Short mmCIF file of C-alpha atoms and ligand atoms in Angstrom, two decimals:
data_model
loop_
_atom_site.label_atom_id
_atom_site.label_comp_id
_atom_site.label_asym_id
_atom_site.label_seq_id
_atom_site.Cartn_x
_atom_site.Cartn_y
_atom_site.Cartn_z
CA UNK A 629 114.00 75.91 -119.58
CA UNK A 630 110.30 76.91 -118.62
CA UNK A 631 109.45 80.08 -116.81
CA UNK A 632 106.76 81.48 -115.19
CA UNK A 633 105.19 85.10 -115.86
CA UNK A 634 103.24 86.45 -113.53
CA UNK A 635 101.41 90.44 -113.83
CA UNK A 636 101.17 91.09 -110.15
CA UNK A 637 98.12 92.91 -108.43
CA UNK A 638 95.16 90.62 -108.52
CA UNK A 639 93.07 89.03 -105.29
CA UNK A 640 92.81 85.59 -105.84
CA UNK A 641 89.13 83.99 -105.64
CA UNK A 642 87.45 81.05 -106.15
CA UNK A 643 87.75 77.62 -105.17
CA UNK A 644 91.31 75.54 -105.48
CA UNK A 645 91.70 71.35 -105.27
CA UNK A 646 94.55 70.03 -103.24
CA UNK A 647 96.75 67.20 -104.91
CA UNK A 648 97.66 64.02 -102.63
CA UNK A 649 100.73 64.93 -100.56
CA UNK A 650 104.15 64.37 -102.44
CA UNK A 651 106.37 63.61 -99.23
CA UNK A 652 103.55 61.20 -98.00
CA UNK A 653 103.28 59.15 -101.97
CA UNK A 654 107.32 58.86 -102.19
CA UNK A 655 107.92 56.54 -99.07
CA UNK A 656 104.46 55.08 -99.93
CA UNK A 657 105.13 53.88 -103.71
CA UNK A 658 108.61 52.90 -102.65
CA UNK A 659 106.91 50.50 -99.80
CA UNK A 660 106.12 48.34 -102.37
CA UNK A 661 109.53 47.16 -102.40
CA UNK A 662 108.66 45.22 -99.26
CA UNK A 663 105.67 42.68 -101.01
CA UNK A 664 105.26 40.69 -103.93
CA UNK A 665 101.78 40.98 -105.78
CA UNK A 666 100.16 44.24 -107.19
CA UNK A 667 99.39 47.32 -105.09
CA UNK A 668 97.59 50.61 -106.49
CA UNK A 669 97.73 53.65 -105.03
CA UNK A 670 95.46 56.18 -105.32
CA UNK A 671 95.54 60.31 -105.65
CA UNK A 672 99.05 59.65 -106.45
CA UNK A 673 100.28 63.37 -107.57
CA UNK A 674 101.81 64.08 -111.02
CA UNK A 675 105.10 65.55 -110.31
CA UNK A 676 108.26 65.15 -111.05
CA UNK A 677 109.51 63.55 -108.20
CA UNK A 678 106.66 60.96 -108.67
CA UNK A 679 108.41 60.47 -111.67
CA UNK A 680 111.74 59.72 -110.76
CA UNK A 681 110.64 57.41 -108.03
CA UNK A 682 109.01 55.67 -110.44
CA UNK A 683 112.08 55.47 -112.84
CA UNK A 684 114.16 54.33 -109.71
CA UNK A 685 111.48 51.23 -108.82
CA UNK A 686 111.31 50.00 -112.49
CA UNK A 687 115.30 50.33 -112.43
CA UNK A 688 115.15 48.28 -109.67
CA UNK A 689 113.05 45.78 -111.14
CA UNK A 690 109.99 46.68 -110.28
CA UNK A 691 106.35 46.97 -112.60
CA UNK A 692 105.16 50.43 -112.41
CA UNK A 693 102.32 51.94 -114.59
CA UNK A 694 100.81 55.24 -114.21
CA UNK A 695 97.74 56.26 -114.93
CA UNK A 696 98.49 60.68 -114.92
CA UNK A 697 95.11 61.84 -115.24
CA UNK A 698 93.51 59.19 -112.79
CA UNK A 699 95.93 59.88 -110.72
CA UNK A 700 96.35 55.87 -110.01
CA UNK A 701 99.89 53.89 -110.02
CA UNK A 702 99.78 50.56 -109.65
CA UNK A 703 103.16 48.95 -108.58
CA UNK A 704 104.39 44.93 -109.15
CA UNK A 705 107.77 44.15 -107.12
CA UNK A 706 107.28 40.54 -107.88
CA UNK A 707 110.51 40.46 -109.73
CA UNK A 708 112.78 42.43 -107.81
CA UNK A 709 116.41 41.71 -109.75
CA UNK A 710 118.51 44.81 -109.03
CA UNK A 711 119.48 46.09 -105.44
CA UNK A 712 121.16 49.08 -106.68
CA UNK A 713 119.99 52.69 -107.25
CA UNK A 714 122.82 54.16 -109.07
CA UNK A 715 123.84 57.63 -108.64
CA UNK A 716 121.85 59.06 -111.79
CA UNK A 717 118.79 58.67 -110.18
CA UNK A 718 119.41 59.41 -106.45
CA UNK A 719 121.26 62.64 -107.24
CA UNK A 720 117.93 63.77 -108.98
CA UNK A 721 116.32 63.47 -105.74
CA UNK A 722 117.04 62.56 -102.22
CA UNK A 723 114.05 61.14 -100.78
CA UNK A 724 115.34 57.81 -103.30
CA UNK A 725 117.74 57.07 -100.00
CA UNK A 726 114.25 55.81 -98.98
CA UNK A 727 114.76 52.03 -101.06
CA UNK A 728 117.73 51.25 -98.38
CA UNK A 729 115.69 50.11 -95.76
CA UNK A 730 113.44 48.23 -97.97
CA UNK A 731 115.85 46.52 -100.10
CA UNK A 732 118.10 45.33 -97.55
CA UNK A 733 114.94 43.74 -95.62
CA UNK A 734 113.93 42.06 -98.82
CA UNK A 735 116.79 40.97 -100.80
CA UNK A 736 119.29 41.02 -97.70
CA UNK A 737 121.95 43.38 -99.63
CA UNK A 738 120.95 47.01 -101.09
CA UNK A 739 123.61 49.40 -102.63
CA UNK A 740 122.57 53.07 -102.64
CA UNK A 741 124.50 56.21 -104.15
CA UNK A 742 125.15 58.60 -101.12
CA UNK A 743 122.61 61.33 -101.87
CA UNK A 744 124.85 64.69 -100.70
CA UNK A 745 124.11 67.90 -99.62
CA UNK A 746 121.67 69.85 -101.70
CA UNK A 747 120.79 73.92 -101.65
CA UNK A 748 119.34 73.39 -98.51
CA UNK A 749 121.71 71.81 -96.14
CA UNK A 750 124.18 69.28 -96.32
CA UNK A 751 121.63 66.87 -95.23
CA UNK A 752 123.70 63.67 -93.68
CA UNK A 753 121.85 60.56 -93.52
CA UNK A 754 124.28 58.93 -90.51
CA UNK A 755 121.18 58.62 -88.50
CA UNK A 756 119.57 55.80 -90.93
CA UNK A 757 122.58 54.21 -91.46
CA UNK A 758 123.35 54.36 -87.98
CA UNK A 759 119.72 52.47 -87.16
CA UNK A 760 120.31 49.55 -89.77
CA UNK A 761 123.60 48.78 -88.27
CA UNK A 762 121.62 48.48 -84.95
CA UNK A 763 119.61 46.07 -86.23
CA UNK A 764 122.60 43.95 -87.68
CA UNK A 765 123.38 45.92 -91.22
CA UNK A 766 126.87 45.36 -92.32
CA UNK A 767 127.39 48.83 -93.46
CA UNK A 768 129.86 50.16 -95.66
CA UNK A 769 130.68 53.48 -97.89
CA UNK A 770 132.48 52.88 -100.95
CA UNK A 771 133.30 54.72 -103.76
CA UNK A 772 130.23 56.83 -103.24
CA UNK A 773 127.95 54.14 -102.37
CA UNK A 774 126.44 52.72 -98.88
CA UNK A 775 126.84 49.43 -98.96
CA UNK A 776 124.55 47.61 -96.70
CA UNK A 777 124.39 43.59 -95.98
CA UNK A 778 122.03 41.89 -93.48
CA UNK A 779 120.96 37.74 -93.61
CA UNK A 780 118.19 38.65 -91.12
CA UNK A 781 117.72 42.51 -89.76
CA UNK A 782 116.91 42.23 -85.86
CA UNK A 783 114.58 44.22 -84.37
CA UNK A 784 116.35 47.09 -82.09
CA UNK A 785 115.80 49.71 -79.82
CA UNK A 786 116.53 52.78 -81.68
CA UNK A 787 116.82 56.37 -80.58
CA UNK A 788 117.33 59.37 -83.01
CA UNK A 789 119.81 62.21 -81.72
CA UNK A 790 117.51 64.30 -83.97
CA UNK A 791 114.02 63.49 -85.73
CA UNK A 792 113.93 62.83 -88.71
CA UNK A 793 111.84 62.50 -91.54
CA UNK A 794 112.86 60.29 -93.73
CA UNK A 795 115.46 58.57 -91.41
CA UNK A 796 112.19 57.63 -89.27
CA UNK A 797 110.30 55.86 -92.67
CA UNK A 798 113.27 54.19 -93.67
CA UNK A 799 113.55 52.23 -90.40
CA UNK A 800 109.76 51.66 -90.36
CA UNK A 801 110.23 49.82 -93.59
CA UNK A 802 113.44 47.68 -92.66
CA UNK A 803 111.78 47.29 -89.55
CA UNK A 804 108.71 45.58 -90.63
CA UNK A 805 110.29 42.39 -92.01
CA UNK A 806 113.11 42.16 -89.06
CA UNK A 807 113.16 39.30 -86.93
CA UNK A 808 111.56 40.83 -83.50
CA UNK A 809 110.30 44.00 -82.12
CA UNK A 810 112.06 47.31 -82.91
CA UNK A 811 111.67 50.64 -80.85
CA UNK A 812 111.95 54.11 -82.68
CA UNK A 813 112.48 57.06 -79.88
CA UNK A 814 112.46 60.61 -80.95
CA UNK A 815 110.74 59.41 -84.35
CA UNK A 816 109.03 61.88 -86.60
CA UNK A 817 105.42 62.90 -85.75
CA UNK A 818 105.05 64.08 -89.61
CA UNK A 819 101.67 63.01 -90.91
CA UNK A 820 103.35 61.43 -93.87
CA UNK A 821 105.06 58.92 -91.29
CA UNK A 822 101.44 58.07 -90.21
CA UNK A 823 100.10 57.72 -93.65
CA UNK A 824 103.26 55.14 -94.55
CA UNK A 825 101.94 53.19 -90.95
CA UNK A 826 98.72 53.16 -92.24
CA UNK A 827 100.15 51.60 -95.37
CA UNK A 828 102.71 49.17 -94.28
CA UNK A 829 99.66 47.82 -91.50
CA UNK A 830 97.29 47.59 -94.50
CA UNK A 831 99.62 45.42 -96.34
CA UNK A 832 99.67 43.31 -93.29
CA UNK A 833 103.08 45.11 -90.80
CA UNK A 834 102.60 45.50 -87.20
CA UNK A 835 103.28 49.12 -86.60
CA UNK A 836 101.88 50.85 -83.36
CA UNK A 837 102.45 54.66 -82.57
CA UNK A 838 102.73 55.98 -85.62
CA UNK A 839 102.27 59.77 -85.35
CA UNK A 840 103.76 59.87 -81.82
CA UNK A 841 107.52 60.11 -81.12
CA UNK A 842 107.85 56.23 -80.46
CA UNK A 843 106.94 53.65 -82.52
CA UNK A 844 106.99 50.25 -82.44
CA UNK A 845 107.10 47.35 -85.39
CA UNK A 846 106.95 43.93 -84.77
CA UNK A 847 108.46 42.35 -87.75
CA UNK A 848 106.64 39.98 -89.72
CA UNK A 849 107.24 37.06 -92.27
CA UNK A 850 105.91 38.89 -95.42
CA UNK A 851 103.48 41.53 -96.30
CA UNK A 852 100.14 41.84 -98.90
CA UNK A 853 99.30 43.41 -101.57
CA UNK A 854 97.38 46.92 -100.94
CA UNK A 855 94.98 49.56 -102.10
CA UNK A 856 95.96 53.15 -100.67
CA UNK A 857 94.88 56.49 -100.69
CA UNK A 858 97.63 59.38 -100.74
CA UNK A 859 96.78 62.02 -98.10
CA UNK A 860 96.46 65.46 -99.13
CA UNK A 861 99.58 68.00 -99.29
CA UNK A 862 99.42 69.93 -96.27
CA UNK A 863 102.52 71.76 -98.05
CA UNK A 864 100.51 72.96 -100.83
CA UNK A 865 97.19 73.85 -98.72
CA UNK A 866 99.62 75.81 -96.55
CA UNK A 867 100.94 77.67 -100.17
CA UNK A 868 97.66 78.24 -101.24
CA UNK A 869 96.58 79.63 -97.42
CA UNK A 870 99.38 82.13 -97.62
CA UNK A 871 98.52 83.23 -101.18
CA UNK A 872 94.93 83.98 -100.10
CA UNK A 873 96.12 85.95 -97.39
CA UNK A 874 98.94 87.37 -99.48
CA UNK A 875 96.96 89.11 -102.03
CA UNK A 876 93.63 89.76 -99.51
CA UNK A 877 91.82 87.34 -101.60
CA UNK A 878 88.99 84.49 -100.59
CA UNK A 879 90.14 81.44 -101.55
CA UNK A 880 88.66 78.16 -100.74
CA UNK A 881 90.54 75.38 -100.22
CA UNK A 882 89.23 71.83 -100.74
CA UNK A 883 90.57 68.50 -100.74
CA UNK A 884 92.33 68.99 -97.71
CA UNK A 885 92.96 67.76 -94.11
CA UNK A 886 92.99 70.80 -91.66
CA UNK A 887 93.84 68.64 -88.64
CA UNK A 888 96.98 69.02 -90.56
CA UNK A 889 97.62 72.63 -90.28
CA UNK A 890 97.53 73.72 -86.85
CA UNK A 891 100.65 75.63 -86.82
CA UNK A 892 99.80 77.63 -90.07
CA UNK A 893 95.94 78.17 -89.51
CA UNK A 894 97.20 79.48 -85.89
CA UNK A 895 100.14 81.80 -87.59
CA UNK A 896 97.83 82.68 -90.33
CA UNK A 897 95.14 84.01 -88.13
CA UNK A 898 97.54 86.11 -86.40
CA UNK A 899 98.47 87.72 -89.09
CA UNK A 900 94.83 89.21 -89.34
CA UNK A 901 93.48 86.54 -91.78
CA UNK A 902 89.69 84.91 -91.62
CA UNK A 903 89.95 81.72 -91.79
CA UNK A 904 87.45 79.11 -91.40
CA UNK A 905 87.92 75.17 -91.43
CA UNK A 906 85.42 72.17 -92.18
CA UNK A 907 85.72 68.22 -92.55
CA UNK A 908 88.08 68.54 -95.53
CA UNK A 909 87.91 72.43 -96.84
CA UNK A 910 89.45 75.61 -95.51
CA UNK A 911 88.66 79.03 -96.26
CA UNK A 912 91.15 81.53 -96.06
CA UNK A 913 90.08 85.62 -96.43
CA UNK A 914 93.09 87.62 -96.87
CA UNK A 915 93.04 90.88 -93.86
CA UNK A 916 92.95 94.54 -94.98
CA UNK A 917 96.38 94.62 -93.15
CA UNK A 918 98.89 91.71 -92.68
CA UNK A 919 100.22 92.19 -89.36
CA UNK A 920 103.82 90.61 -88.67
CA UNK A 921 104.13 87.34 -86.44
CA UNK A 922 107.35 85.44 -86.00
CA UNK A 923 107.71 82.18 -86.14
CA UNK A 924 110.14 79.17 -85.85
CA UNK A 925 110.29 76.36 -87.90
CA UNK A 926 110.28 72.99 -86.12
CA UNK A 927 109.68 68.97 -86.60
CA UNK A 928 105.80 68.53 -86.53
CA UNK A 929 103.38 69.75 -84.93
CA UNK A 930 105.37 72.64 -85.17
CA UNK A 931 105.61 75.27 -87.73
CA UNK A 932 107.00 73.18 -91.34
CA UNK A 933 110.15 74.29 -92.60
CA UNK A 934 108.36 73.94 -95.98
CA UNK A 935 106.25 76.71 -95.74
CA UNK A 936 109.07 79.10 -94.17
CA UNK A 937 109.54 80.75 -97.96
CA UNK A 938 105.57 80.91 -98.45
CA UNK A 939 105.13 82.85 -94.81
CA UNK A 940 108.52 85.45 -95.74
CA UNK A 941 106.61 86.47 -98.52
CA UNK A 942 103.30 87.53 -96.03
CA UNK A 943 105.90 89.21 -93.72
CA UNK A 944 107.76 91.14 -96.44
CA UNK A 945 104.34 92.87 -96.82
CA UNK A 946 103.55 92.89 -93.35
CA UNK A 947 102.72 95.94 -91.25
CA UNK A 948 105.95 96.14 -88.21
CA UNK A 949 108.76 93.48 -87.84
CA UNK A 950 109.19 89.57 -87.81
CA UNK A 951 111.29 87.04 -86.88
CA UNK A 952 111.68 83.90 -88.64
CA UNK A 953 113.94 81.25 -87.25
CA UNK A 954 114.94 78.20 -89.00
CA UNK A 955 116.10 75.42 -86.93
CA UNK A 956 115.69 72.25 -89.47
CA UNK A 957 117.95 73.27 -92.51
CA UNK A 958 121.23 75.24 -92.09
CA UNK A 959 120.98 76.74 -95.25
CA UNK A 960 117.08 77.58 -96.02
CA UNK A 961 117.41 81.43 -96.55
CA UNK A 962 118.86 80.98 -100.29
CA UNK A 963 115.16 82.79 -101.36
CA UNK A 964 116.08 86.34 -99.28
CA UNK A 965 118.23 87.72 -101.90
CA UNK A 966 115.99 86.86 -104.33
CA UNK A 967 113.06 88.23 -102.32
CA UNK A 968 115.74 91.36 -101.38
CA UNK A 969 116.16 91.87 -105.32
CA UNK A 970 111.94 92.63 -105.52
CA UNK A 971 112.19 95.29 -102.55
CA UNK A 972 111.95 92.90 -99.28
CA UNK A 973 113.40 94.29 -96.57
CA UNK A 974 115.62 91.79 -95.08
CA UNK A 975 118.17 90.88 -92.60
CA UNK A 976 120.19 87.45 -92.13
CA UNK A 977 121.92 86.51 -89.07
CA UNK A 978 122.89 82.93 -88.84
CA UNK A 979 119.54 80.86 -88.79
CA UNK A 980 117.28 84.16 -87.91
CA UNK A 981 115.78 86.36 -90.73
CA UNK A 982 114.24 89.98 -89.49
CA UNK A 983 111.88 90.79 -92.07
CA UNK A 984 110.91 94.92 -91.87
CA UNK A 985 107.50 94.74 -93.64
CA UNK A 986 107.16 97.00 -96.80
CA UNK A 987 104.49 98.73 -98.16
CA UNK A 988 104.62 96.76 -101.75
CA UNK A 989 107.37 94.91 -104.02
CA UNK A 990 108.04 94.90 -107.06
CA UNK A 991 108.61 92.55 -110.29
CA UNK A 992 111.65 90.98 -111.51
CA UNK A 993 113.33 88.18 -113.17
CA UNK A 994 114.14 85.71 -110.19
CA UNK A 995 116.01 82.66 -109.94
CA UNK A 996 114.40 79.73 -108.23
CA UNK A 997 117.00 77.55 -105.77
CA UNK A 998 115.08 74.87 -104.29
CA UNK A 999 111.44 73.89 -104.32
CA UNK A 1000 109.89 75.22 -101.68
CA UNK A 1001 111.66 78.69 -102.22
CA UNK A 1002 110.02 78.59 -105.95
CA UNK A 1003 106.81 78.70 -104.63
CA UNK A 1004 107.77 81.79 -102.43
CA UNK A 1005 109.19 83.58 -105.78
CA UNK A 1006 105.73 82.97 -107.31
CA UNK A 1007 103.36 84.32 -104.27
CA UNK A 1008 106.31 87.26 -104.32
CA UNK A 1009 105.03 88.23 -107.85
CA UNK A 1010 101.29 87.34 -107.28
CA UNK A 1011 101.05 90.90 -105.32
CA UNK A 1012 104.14 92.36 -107.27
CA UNK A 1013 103.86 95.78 -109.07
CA UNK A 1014 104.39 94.76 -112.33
CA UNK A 1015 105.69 91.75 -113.79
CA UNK A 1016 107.95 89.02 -112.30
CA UNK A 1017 109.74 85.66 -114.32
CA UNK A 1018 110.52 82.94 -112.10
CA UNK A 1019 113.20 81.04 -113.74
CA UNK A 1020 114.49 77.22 -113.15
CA UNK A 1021 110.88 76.21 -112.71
CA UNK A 1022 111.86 72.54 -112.71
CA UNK A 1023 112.05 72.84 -109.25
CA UNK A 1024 108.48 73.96 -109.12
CA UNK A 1025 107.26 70.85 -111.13
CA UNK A 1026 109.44 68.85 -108.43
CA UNK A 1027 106.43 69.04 -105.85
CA UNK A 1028 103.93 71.66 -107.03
CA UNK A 1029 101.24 69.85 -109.33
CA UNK A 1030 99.48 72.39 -112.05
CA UNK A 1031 100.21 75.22 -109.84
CA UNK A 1032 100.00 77.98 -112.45
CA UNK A 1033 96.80 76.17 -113.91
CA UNK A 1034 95.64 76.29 -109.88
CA UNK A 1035 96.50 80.08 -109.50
CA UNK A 1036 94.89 80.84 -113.09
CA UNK A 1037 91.53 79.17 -112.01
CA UNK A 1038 91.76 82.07 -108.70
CA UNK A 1039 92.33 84.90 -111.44
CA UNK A 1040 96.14 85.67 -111.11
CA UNK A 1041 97.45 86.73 -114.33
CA UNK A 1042 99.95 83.71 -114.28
CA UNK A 1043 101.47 81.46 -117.22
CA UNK A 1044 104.17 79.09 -118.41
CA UNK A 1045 106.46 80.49 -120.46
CA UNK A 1046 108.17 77.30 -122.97
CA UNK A 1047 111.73 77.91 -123.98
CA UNK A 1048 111.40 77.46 -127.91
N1 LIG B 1952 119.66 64.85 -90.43
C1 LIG B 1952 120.88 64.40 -89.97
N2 LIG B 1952 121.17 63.07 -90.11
C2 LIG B 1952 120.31 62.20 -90.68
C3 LIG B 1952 119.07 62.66 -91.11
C4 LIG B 1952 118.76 64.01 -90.98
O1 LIG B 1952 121.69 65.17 -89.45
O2 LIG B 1952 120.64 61.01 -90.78
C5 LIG B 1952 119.33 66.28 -90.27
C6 LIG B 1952 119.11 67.00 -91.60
O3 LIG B 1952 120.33 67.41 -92.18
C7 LIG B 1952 118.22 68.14 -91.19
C8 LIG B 1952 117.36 67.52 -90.08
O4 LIG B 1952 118.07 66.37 -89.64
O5 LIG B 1952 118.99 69.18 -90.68
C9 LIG B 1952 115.98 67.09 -90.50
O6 LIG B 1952 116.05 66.38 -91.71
P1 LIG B 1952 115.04 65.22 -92.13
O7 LIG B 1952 115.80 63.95 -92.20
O8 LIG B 1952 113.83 65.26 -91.28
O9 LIG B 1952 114.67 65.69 -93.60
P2 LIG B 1952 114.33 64.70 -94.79
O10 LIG B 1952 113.70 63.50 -94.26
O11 LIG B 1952 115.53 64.57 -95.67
C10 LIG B 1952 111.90 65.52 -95.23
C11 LIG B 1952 111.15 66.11 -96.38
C12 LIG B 1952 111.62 67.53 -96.62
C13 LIG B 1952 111.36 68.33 -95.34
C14 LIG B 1952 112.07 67.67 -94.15
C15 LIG B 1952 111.78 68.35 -92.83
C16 LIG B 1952 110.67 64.16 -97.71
C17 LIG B 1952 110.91 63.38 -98.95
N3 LIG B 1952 111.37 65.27 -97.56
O12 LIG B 1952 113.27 65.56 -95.60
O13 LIG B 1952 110.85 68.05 -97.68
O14 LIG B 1952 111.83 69.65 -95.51
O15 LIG B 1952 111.66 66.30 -94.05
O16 LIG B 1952 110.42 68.38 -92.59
O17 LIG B 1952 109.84 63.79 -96.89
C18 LIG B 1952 110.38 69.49 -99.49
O18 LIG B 1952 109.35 68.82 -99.69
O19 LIG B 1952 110.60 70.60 -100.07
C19 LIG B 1952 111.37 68.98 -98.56
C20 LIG B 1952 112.64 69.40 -98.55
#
């Protein structure tokens, strides 16, 4: 399995491209499911996840071809045959729970492995389920499988005990090909529930409110081909924003959408860092001395639970004490003992993690657990005395595109290390 090796110690500069957003292409490539004719999407990243969601749509009987270094994927679901996605490809990643909604609007009967828990949480998905019964779903849970029937889906008014991501796309879809009007209360605000509204109503849905807590879809007959544009990864600006301010470095950061980033720019200046926006660029200058902030992680426009690794690292270094509570994921502090293991001084107490700032860590072999908390391993050993491995980088190539080519290109003395 590939590593990475990083020599610790080096400001990044220079200028760094963001890759279209991975959480906003998944829910977009599998909205294809919904149309017949060709659609191409557009600054579609090259990750692994892409990957599999690609494998699940042809399994399913859909035409998908990539084009990796254009960054283009143009997607055919004219000859949808196969309403199953069998557990070998959901239990390589979640987000393929997404292709419920859709194929049960489209070919009236879906069958989808239960995805269970991962290192995270346990991650339920009774709130979608729950939704597609509301709007007529026979649903059922067999032998691993949900099971879900519907002659015609009826639109509903449907309100989420909690929001969710990914619960609030997959009714979106189902909901655009229902018979009616549908009502989503306490629905995510997540720009990559906007960008699959922008979608869906270029390919011809009826979606208003996208990007607010309710939304409403009036169903339609059938939907259009589409060209599409992946937004940028707010996740990976924010990773790149904290390794600028990590290793006091001047990093520009292009490609982006800062009306994205509220919550981090605001943290980030805190924290003593210069940081100055445009159209589609940010520039981050790393402070002399990274003072602590807390923060709490919570459903946009609050702080992202995906960057809660990237911002421990900043406070590990950080002059005083912080607070960081996570209130998404029950299980998102997996990364402390690895950060503990490097010198980080840090407590757990049920979802709160007081972080005692240090003056510097220190390199190790470290064991990545989840995506998000391989990227914090890696900023860990940008600023690292010495040198630092972070192992099980497969989780990295889930949803980081290139990113020791990226951190190369700033100067860090970073590379891929190839098993045999
Ligand atoms: N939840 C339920 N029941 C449900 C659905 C969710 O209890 O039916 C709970 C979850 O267990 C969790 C909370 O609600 O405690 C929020 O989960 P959500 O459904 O919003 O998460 P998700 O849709 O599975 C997406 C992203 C995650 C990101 C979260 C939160 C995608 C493909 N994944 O997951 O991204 O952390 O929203 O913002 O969009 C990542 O990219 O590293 C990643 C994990």
């Amino acid at each position: 399995m590939d590593r990475i090796r990083i020599e610790g110690g080096r400001p990044l500069k220079g200028v760094v491209e963001i890759s279209g957003a991975k959480n906003a292409a998944l829910p977009i490539l599998i909205s294809s499911l919904l149309g017949t004719g060709c659609n191409v999407y557009r600054n579609v990243p090259d990750l692994r996840d892409i990957h599999s969601t690609l494998d699940l749509l042809n399994h399913l009987g859909a035409d998908c071809r990539l084009n990796a270094a254009a960054h283009e994927v143009t997607i055919c679901a004219d000859g949808l045959i196969h309403p199953e996605a069998p557990y070998d490809l959901v239990r390589k990643m979640r987000a393929s729970i997404l292709v419920l909604g859709p194929l049960v609007a489209r070919l009236k009967t879906a069958r989808v492995s239960l995805p269970g828990g991962c290192a995270i949480g346990a991650r339920p998905i009774n709130l979608h389920l729950k939704g597609l019964s509301e709007m007529g779903a026979r649903i059922e849970l067999q032998h691993g499988y949900v099971e879900a029937k519907a002659d015609h889906l009826k639109g509903a008014d449907i309100y989420f005990d909690l929001v969710t991501v990914t619960g609030t796309e997959n009714l979106m879809m189902a909901a655009t090909l229902a018979d009616g009007t549908t009502v989503l209360r306490n629905a995510a605000r997540e720009p990559e529930v906007s960008a699959l509204a922008d979608t869906l109503n270029a390919m011809g849905a009826r979606i208003e409110g996208a990007g607010t807590s309710v939304i409403t879809i009036h169903g339609v007959e059938s939907l259009h081909p589409v060209k599409f544009r992946i937004i940028p990864d707010r996740i990976e600006t924010g990773t790149f924003m904290v390794a600028a301010a990590l290793t006091r470095g001047d990093v520009e950061i292009v490609g982006c959408e800062p009306g994205h980033l509220d919550a981090i720019i605001h943290k980030l200046r805190l924290t003593g860092a210069r940081i100055d926006t445009g159209p589609d660029r940010v520039r981050v200058i790393g402070p002399e001395t990274i003072h602590s902030v807390d923060i709490k992680t919570l459903p946009y426009p609050g702080f992202p639970t995906d960057m809660q690794a990237q911002f421990m690292v900043l406070m590990s270094v950080a002059q005083g004490l912080s607070l960081i509570s996570e209130t998404i994921f029950e299980n998102r502090f997996i990364h402390v003992s690895e950060l503990r293991r490097m010198g980080a001084d840090i407590t757990v107490s049920g979802n709160a993690a007081l972080i005692k700032g240090v003056p510097k860590l220190s390199g190790a072999p470290v064991m990545a657990s989840d995506l998000r908390a391989s990227a914090c391993l890696v900023l860990a050993g940008l600023i690292a005395e010495g040198v630092t491995e972070v192992q099980r980088v497969y989780h990295l190539d889930r949803g980081y595109e290139a990113m020791e080519k990226k951190f190369q290109a700033l100067g860090a003395a970073i590379e891929r290390v190839r098993d045999g």
